[in-house]
PDB file of C-alpha atoms in Angstrom:
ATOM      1  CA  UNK A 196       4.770  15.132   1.899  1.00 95.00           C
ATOM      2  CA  UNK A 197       4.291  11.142   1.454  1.00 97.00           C
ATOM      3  CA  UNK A 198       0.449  10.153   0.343  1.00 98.00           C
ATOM      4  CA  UNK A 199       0.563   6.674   0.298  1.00 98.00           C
ATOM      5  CA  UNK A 200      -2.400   4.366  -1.482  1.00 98.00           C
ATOM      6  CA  UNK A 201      -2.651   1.369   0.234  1.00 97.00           C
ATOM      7  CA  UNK A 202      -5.205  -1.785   0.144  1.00 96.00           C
ATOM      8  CA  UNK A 203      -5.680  -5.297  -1.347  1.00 96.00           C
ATOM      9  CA  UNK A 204      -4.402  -6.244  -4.917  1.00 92.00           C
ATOM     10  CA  UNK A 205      -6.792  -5.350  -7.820  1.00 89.00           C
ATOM     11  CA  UNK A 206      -8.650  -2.581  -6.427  1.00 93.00           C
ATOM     12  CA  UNK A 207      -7.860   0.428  -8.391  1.00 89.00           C
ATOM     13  CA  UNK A 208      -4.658   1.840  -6.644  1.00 94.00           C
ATOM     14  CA  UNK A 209      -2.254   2.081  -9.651  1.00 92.00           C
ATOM     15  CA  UNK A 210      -4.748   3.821 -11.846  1.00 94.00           C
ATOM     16  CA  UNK A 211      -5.757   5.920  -8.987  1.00 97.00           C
ATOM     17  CA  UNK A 212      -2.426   6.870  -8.960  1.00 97.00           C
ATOM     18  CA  UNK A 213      -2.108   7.794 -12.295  1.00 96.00           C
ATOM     19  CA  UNK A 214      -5.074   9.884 -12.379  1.00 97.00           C
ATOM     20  CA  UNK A 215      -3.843  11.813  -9.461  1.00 97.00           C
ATOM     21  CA  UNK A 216      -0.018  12.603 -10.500  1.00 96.00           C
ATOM     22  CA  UNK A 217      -2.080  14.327 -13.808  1.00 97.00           C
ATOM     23  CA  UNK A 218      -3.820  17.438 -11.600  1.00 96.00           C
ATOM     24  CA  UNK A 219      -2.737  20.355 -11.057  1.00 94.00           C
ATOM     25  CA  UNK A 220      -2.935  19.806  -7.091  1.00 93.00           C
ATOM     26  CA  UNK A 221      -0.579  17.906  -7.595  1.00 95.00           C
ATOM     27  CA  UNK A 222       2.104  18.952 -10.072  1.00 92.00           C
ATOM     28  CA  UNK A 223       4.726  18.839  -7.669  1.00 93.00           C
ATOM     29  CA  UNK A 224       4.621  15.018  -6.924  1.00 96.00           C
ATOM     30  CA  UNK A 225       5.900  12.373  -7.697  1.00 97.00           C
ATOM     31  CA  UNK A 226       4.604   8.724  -8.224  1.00 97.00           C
ATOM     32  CA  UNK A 227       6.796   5.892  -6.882  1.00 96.00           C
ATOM     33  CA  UNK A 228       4.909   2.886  -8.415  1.00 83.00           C
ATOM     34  CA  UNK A 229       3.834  -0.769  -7.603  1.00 77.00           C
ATOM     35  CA  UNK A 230       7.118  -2.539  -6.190  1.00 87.00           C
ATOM     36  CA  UNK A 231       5.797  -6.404  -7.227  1.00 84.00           C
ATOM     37  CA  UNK A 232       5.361  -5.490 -10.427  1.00 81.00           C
ATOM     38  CA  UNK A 233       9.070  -4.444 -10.832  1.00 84.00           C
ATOM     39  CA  UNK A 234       9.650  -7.302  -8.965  1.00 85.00           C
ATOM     40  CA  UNK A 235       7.478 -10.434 -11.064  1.00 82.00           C
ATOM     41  CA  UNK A 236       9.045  -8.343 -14.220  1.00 85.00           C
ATOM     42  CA  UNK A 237      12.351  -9.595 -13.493  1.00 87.00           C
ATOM     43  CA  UNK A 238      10.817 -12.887 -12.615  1.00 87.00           C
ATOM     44  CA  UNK A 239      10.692 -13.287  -9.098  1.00 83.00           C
ATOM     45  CA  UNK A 240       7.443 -15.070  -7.817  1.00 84.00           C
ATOM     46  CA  UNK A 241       5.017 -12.706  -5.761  1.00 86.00           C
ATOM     47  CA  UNK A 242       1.142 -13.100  -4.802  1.00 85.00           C
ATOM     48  CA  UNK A 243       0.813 -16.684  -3.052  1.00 86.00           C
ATOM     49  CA  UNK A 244       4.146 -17.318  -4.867  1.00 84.00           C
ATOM     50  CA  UNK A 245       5.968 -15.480  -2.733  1.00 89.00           C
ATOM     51  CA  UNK A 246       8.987 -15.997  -0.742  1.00 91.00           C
ATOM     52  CA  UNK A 247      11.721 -14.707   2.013  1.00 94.00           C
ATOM     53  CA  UNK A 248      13.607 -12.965  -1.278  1.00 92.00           C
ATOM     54  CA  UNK A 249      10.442 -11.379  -2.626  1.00 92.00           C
ATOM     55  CA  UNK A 250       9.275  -9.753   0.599  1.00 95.00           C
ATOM     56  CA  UNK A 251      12.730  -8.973   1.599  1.00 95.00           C
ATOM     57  CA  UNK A 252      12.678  -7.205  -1.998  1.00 94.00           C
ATOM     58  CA  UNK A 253       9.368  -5.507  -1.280  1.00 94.00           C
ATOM     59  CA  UNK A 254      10.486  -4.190   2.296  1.00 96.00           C
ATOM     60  CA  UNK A 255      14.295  -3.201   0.971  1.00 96.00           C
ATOM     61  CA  UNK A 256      11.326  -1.261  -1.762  1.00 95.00           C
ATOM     62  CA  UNK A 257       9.122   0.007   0.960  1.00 96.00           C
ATOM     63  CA  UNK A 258      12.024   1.466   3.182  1.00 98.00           C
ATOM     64  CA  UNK A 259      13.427   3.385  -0.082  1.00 97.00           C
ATOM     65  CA  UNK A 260      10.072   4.876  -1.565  1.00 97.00           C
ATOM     66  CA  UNK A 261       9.726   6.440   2.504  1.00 98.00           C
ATOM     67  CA  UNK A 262      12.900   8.128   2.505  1.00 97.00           C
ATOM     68  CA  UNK A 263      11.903   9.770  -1.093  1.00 97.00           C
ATOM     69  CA  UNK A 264      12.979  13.394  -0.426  1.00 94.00           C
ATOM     70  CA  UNK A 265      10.546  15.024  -2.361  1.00 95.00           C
ATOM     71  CA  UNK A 266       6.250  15.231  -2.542  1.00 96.00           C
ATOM     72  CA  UNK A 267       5.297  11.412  -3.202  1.00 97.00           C
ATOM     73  CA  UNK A 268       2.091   9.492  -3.979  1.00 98.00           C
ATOM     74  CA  UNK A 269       3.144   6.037  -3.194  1.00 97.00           C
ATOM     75  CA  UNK A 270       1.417   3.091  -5.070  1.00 96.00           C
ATOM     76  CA  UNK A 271       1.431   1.024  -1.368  1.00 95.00           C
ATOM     77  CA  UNK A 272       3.255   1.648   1.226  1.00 97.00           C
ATOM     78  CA  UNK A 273       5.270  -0.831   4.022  1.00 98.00           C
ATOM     79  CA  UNK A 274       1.532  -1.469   5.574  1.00 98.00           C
ATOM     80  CA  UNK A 275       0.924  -3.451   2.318  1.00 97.00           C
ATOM     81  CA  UNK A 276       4.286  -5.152   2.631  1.00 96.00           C
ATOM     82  CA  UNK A 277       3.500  -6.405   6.329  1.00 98.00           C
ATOM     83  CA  UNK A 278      -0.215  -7.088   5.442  1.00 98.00           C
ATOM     84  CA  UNK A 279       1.224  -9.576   2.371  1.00 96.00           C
ATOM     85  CA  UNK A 280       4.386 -10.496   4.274  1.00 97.00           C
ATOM     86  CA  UNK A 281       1.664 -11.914   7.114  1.00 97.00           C
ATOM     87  CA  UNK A 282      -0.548 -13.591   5.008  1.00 97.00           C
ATOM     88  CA  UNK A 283       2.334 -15.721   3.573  1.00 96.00           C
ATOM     89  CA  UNK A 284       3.356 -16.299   7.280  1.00 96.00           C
ATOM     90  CA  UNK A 285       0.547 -17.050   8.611  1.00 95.00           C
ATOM     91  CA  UNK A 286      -1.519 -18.864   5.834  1.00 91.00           C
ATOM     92  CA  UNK A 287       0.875 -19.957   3.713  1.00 83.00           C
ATOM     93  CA  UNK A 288       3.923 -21.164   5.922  1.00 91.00           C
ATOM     94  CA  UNK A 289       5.915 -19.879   3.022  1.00 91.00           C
ATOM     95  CA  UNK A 290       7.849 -16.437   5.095  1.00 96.00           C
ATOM     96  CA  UNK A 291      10.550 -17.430   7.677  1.00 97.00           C
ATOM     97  CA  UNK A 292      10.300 -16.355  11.079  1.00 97.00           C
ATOM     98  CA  UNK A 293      13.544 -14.106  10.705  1.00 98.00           C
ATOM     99  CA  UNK A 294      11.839 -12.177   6.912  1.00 97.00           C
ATOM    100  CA  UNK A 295       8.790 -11.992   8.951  1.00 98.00           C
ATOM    101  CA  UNK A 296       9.984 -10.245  11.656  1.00 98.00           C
ATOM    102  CA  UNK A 297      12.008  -7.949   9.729  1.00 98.00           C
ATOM    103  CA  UNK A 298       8.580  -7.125   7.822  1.00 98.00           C
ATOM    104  CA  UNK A 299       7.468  -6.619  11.574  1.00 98.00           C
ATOM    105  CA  UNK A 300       9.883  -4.067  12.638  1.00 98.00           C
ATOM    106  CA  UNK A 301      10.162  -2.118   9.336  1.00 98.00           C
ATOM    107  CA  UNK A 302       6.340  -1.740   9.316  1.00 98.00           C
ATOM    108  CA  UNK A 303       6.818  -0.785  13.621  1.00 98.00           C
ATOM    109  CA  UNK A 304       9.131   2.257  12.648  1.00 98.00           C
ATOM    110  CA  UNK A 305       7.705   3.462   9.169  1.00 98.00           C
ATOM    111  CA  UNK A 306       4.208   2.933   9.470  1.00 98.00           C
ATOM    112  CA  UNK A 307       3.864   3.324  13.654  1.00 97.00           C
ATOM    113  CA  UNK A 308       6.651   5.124  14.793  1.00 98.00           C
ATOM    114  CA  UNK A 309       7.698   7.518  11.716  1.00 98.00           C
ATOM    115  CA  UNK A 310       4.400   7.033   9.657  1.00 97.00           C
ATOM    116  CA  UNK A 311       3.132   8.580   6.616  1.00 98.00           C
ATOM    117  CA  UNK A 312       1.271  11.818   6.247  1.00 97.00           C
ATOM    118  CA  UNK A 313      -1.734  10.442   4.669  1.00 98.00           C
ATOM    119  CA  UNK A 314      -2.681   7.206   4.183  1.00 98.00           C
ATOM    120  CA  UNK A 315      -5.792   6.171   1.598  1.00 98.00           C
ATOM    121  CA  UNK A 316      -6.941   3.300   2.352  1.00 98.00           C
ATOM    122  CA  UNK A 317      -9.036   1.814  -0.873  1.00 97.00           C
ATOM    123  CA  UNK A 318     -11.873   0.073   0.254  1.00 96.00           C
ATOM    124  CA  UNK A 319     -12.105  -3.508  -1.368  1.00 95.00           C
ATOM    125  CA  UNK A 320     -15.119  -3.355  -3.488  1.00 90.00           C
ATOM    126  CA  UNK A 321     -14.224  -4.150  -7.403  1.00 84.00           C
ATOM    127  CA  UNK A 322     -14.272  -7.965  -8.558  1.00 79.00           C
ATOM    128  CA  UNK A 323     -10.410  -9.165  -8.497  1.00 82.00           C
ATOM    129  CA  UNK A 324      -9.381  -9.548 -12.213  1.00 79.00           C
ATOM    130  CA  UNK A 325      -6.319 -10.893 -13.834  1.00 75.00           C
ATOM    131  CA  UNK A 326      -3.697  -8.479 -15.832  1.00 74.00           C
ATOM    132  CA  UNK A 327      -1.180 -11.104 -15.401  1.00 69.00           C
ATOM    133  CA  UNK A 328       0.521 -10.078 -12.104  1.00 71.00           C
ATOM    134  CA  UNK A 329      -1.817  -9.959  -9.631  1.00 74.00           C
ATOM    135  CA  UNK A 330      -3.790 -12.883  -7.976  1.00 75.00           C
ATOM    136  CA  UNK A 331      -7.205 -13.682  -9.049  1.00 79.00           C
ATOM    137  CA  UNK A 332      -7.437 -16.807  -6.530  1.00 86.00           C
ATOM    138  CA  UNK A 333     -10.526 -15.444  -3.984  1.00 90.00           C
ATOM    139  CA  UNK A 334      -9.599 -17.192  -0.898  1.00 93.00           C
ATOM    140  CA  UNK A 335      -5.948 -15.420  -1.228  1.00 92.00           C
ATOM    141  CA  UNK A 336      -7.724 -11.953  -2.122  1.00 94.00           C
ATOM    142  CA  UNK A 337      -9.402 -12.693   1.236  1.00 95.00           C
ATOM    143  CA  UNK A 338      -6.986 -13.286   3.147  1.00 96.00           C
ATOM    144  CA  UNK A 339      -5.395 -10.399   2.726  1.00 96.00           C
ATOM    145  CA  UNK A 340      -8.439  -8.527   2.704  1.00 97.00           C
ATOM    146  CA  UNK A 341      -9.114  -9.826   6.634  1.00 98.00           C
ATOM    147  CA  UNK A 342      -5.419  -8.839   7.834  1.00 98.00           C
ATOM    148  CA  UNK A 343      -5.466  -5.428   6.223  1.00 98.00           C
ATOM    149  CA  UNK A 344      -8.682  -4.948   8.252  1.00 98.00           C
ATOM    150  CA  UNK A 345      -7.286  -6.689  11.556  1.00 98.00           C
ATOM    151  CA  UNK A 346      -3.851  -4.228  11.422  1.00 98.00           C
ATOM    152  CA  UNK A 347      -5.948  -1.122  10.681  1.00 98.00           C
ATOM    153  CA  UNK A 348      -8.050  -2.245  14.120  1.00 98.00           C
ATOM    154  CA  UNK A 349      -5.432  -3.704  15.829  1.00 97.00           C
ATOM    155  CA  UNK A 350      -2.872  -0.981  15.238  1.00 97.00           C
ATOM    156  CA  UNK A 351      -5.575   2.331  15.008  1.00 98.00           C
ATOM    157  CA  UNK A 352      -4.054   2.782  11.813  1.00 98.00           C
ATOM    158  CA  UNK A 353      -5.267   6.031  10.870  1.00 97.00           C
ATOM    159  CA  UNK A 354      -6.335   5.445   7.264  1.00 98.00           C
ATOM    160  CA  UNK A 355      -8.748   7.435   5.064  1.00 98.00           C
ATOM    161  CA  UNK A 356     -11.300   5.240   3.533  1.00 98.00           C
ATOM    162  CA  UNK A 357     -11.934   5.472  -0.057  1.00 97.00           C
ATOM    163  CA  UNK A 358     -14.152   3.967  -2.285  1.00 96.00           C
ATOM    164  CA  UNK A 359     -16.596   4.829  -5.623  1.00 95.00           C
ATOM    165  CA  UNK A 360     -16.036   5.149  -8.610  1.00 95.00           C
ATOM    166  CA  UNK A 361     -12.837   6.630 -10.211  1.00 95.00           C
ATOM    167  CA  UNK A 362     -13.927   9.968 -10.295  1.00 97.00           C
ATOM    168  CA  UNK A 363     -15.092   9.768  -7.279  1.00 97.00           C
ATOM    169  CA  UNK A 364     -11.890   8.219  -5.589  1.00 97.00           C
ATOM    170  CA  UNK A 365     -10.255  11.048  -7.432  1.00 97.00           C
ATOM    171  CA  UNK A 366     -12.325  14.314  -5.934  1.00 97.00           C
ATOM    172  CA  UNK A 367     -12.355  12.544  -2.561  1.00 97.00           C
ATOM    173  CA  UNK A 368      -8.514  12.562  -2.330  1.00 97.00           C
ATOM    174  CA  UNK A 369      -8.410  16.134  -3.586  1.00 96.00           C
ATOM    175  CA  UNK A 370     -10.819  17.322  -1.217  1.00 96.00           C
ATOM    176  CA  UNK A 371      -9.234  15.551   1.584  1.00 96.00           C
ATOM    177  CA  UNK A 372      -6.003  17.014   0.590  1.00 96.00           C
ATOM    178  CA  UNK A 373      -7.400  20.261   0.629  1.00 93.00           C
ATOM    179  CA  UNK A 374      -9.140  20.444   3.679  1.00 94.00           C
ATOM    180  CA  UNK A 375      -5.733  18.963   5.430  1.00 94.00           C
ATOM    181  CA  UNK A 376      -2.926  19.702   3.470  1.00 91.00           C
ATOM    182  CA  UNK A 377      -3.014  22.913   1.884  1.00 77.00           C
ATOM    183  CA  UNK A 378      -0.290  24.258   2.215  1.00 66.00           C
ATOM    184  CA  UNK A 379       1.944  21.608   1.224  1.00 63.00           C
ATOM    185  CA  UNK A 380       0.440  21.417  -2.025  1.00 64.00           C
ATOM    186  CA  UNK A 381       0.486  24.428  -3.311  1.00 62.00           C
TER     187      UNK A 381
END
């Protein structure tokens, strides 16, 4: 089963991760984390820094975490890669037209095509702050903000909204996963 957490940068996802991978629903899971971190660790430029090599990294990233054998929670998913791949494309001018449309055709067969069993969308709804990798610049955040919301539409992207507080965020998933997904989970 692939759950995949997707949404803008600084909204909760990694922690929402790790509170998730800790209950007993789901003990046999496994977290793939946050591909940019890995990727500004070893000192490659992402947010509005980023480039053809960083978001051919994060798609090379995206295609591997899908093809995970076993139960996954993935921290994002290839609709984030697209959604940031796009915003440096479009806004930025910084993504050629050949890394964009290889974004575009990875997201067409994993997201559209093949797609994900669940996908939890976290609403955008906590103040961006700065841990040192992600973006705190607002118009940026907003940006991507706008095309995550234009390829949900545009696409019928059927996402499960979640917002609240962590708890909350928590009990929906479980719930949902419940109600949907029993069997797989137990």
């Amino acid at each position: 089963m692939k759950i995949a957490i997707t949404g803008p940068h600084s909204q909760g996802k990694s922690t929402l991760c790790s509170d998730l991978i800790i209950r007993p629903e789901f003990r046999k899971f496994t977290v793939l984390g946050n591909i940019t971190r890995g990727i500004k660790d070893r000192g490659i430029e992402i947010n509005e820094g980023g480039s053809d090599f960083s978001q051919s990294l994060v798609i090379s990233k995206h295609i591997e975490h899908f093809f995970f054998k076993n139960n996954v929670i993935l921290d994002r998913c290839m609709l984030d890669g697209m959604v940031y791949t796009e915003v440096l494309y479009r806004y930025n001018k910084q993504i050629s037209e050949p890394v964009y449309y290889y974004a575009r055709h990875v997201f067409e067969q994993l997201v559209l095509k093949l797609g994900y069993d669940v996908m939890f969308y976290i609403d955008p709804t906590l103040p961006v702050v700065t841990d040192n990798v992600r973006s705190t610049k607002l118009d940026f955040f907003n940006q991507v903000k706008e095309v995550f919301e234009q390829y949900i539409k545009e696409y019928n992207i059927n996402v499960i909204h979640i917002s609240g507080d962590r708890d909350h965020r928590v009990e929906s998933i479980i719930q949902y996963i419940k109600n949907n997904f029993n069997e797989q989970i137990r």
